[in-house]
Each structure stands twice: as structure tokens, then as C-alpha cells.
mmCIF file of C-alpha atoms in Angstrom:
data_model
loop_
_atom_site.group_PDB
_atom_site.id
_atom_site.type_symbol
_atom_site.label_atom_id
_atom_site.label_comp_id
_atom_site.label_asym_id
_atom_site.label_seq_id
_atom_site.Cartn_x
_atom_site.Cartn_y
_atom_site.Cartn_z
ATOM 1 C CA MET C 1 -15.766 10.346 -4.456
ATOM 2 C CA PHE C 2 -12.493 8.548 -4.676
ATOM 3 C CA ARG C 3 -11.348 7.045 -7.918
ATOM 4 C CA ARG C 4 -9.841 3.776 -6.854
ATOM 5 C CA ILE C 5 -6.798 2.336 -8.503
ATOM 6 C CA ALA C 6 -5.878 -0.813 -6.683
ATOM 7 C CA LEU C 7 -3.479 -3.645 -7.166
ATOM 8 C CA ALA C 8 -3.132 -6.638 -4.956
ATOM 9 C CA LEU C 9 -0.148 -8.896 -5.400
ATOM 10 C CA SER C 10 0.965 -11.794 -3.292
ATOM 11 C CA ALA C 11 4.530 -11.668 -2.058
ATOM 12 C CA THR C 12 5.430 -14.543 -4.351
ATOM 13 C CA LEU C 13 4.021 -12.770 -7.389
ATOM 14 C CA LEU C 14 5.947 -9.632 -6.474
ATOM 15 C CA SER C 15 9.230 -11.488 -6.326
ATOM 16 C CA ALA C 16 8.512 -13.447 -9.500
ATOM 17 C CA ALA C 17 7.583 -10.391 -11.543
ATOM 18 C CA ALA C 18 9.612 -7.646 -9.865
ATOM 19 C CA GLY C 19 10.890 -6.311 -13.175
ATOM 20 C CA ALA C 20 7.484 -6.315 -14.878
ATOM 21 C CA ALA C 21 5.274 -5.327 -11.947
ATOM 22 C CA THR C 22 3.578 -1.976 -11.692
ATOM 23 C CA VAL C 23 5.065 0.122 -8.900
ATOM 24 C CA PRO C 24 3.089 2.557 -6.724
ATOM 25 C CA SER C 25 4.726 5.702 -8.107
ATOM 26 C CA ASN C 26 3.533 4.786 -11.631
ATOM 27 C CA LEU C 27 -0.056 4.848 -10.377
ATOM 28 C CA MET C 28 0.446 8.214 -8.674
ATOM 29 C CA LEU C 29 1.002 10.117 -11.902
ATOM 30 C CA PRO C 30 -1.780 12.591 -12.719
ATOM 31 C CA GLU C 31 -3.974 11.915 -15.722
ATOM 32 C CA PRO C 32 -3.037 14.588 -18.297
ATOM 33 C CA ASP C 33 -6.632 15.399 -19.319
ATOM 34 C CA ARG C 34 -7.776 15.861 -15.727
ATOM 35 C CA ALA C 35 -4.673 17.870 -14.792
ATOM 36 C CA ALA C 36 -5.231 20.157 -17.802
ATOM 37 C CA ARG C 37 -8.717 20.941 -16.419
ATOM 38 C CA GLY C 38 -7.155 21.927 -13.081
ATOM 39 C CA TYR C 39 -8.042 18.759 -11.177
ATOM 40 C CA VAL C 40 -5.439 18.094 -8.482
ATOM 41 C CA GLU C 41 -5.060 14.700 -6.813
ATOM 42 C CA SER C 42 -3.200 13.351 -3.822
ATOM 43 C CA TRP C 43 -2.516 9.687 -3.235
ATOM 44 C CA ILE C 44 -3.084 7.255 -0.390
ATOM 45 C CA PHE C 45 -0.726 4.277 -0.482
ATOM 46 C CA THR C 46 -1.678 1.267 1.668
ATOM 47 C CA ILE C 47 0.377 -1.824 2.433
ATOM 48 C CA ASP C 48 -1.250 -4.867 4.095
ATOM 49 C CA ILE C 49 0.366 -8.104 5.239
ATOM 50 C CA GLU C 50 -1.894 -10.973 6.321
ATOM 51 C CA ALA C 51 -0.577 -14.130 7.952
ATOM 52 C CA ASP C 52 -1.833 -17.121 9.896
ATOM 53 C CA GLU C 53 0.780 -16.553 12.606
ATOM 54 C CA LEU C 54 1.991 -13.443 14.382
ATOM 55 C CA THR C 55 5.564 -14.718 14.431
ATOM 56 C CA GLY C 56 7.674 -12.951 11.827
ATOM 57 C CA LEU C 57 5.464 -9.892 11.260
ATOM 58 C CA ALA C 58 7.445 -7.584 13.570
ATOM 59 C CA PRO C 59 10.159 -6.670 11.011
ATOM 60 C CA CYS C 60 7.590 -5.517 8.457
ATOM 61 C CA ARG C 61 5.660 -3.577 11.085
ATOM 62 C CA LYS C 62 8.917 -1.858 12.068
ATOM 63 C CA ILE C 63 9.701 -0.976 8.426
ATOM 64 C CA LEU C 64 6.259 0.577 7.996
ATOM 65 C CA THR C 65 6.673 2.557 11.230
ATOM 66 C CA GLU C 66 10.099 3.861 10.206
ATOM 67 C CA ARG C 67 8.706 5.015 6.853
ATOM 68 C CA GLY C 68 5.749 6.895 8.340
ATOM 69 C CA PHE C 69 2.930 4.443 7.586
ATOM 70 C CA ALA C 70 1.597 4.230 11.200
ATOM 71 C CA PRO C 71 0.850 0.489 10.983
ATOM 72 C CA THR C 72 -1.870 -1.229 12.941
ATOM 73 C CA LEU C 73 -1.967 -4.863 13.954
ATOM 74 C CA SER C 74 -5.276 -6.684 14.009
ATOM 75 C CA LYS C 75 -6.340 -10.255 14.557
ATOM 76 C CA THR C 76 -9.490 -11.654 13.065
ATOM 77 C CA ALA C 77 -11.572 -14.757 12.645
ATOM 78 C CA SER C 78 -15.012 -15.259 11.165
ATOM 79 C CA SER C 79 -17.600 -17.951 10.633
ATOM 80 C CA ALA C 80 -16.352 -18.325 7.054
ATOM 81 C CA SER C 81 -12.725 -18.527 8.228
ATOM 82 C CA PRO C 82 -12.714 -19.541 11.913
ATOM 83 C CA ALA C 83 -8.916 -19.864 12.167
ATOM 84 C CA LEU C 84 -7.291 -16.840 13.758
ATOM 85 C CA HIS C 85 -5.135 -14.756 11.420
ATOM 86 C CA PHE C 86 -3.224 -11.509 11.732
ATOM 87 C CA LYS C 87 -2.983 -8.383 9.615
ATOM 88 C CA VAL C 88 -0.504 -5.524 9.673
ATOM 89 C CA SER C 89 -1.822 -2.537 7.767
ATOM 90 C CA GLY C 90 -0.193 0.825 7.143
ATOM 91 C CA ARG C 91 -1.094 3.802 4.982
ATOM 92 C CA LYS C 92 0.541 7.037 3.973
ATOM 93 C CA GLU C 93 -0.652 10.009 1.956
ATOM 94 C CA TYR C 94 1.463 11.556 -0.793
ATOM 95 C CA ALA C 95 0.818 14.941 -2.389
ATOM 96 C CA GLN C 96 2.453 13.800 -5.635
ATOM 97 C CA ALA C 97 4.068 10.747 -7.192
ATOM 98 C CA SER C 98 6.985 9.589 -5.095
ATOM 99 C CA THR C 99 9.514 6.812 -5.487
ATOM 100 C CA GLU C 100 9.562 6.777 -1.672
ATOM 101 C CA ALA C 101 6.419 4.627 -1.957
ATOM 102 C CA ASP C 102 8.274 2.194 -4.235
ATOM 103 C CA ASP C 103 11.168 2.046 -1.765
ATOM 104 C CA ALA C 104 8.819 1.276 1.135
ATOM 105 C CA LEU C 105 7.187 -1.553 -0.817
ATOM 106 C CA LEU C 106 10.577 -2.971 -1.784
ATOM 107 C CA ALA C 107 11.792 -2.847 1.839
ATOM 108 C CA VAL C 108 8.731 -4.768 3.030
ATOM 109 C CA GLN C 109 9.145 -7.273 0.212
ATOM 110 C CA GLN C 110 12.822 -7.809 1.055
ATOM 111 C CA ALA C 111 11.988 -8.377 4.738
ATOM 112 C CA LYS C 112 10.244 -11.587 3.624
ATOM 113 C CA CYS C 113 7.597 -11.492 6.308
ATOM 114 C CA PRO C 114 5.284 -14.486 6.313
ATOM 115 C CA GLY C 115 1.866 -14.285 4.717
ATOM 116 C CA THR C 116 0.371 -12.376 1.836
ATOM 117 C CA LEU C 117 1.442 -8.882 0.886
ATOM 118 C CA THR C 118 -1.103 -6.607 -0.806
ATOM 119 C CA TRP C 119 -0.938 -2.937 -1.652
ATOM 120 C CA SER C 120 -3.121 -0.288 -3.202
ATOM 121 C CA VAL C 121 -2.963 3.291 -4.402
ATOM 122 C CA ILE C 122 -6.107 5.400 -4.130
ATOM 123 C CA SER C 123 -6.438 8.894 -5.531
ATOM 124 C CA LYS C 124 -8.464 11.614 -3.908
ATOM 125 C CA PRO C 125 -9.058 15.273 -4.667
ATOM 126 C CA ALA C 126 -6.241 17.310 -3.184
ATOM 127 C CA ARG C 127 -6.710 20.494 -1.222
ATOM 128 C CA ARG C 128 -5.575 23.552 -3.045
#
């Protein structure tokens, strides 16, 4: 079973607290007690951008593609939220903590795509 460590921050919160915010690579560090018992983890880093309009999402989708996140674009509506909205979602697996994840998040943040930016880091048992 996956132990989930997740953070979701809006793009405005990220820019307001850039210096104090937790970055993905900090969450990818192994827990010393578990590592001492031989438990090995890998990390899945996910970036999602949700917006009410498709216009302006292309630069962030391109950034995710260039950094190996294989982004998908979806459009959704529901009875609770009947207005159409769009979501670009990309994920990448890391075998160990990597500042490459931080750099990808920063690049998406700096692209200033419309909508809400959320991200999460999930650990999973690694193959030995």
C-alpha cells in the first residue's frame, strides 16, 4: 500500500510563499528508521493544472512534456459543477530524491498558466 504524502498549493500560494514552501525533493527523502530496516522507496511526483478555459494551458503542457511527465489533457463537467473545465496532469517516477522535480515545478509556476496548480509526492515500495 502506498504511503501518501501530498501537498496541494494554488499557484498564488506558491508565489506568495516560494521561500517557505515545501519543495518536492524534501518529501522524497527516505525516512531514516525505515531505511535502516532496509525499506526502499521510489517516488511518484504529479503536477496538475485545472482551469476554466483551455486558452493558456499549452505552455505548461509543453513544459511537462519536455521534462518527461507525459501530460494528459482532460475536460470535465459534473452535476455539482456543470461548467466545463480543463485539467492538464503529468506524473513522473523518481528512484530517489531529485531537485529535477523542484525545477519542473518552478518552470510550471513561472509559466503562469491560468487556473490552479496542485502537486503531490507519493511514495511506493521500490523494486530491488
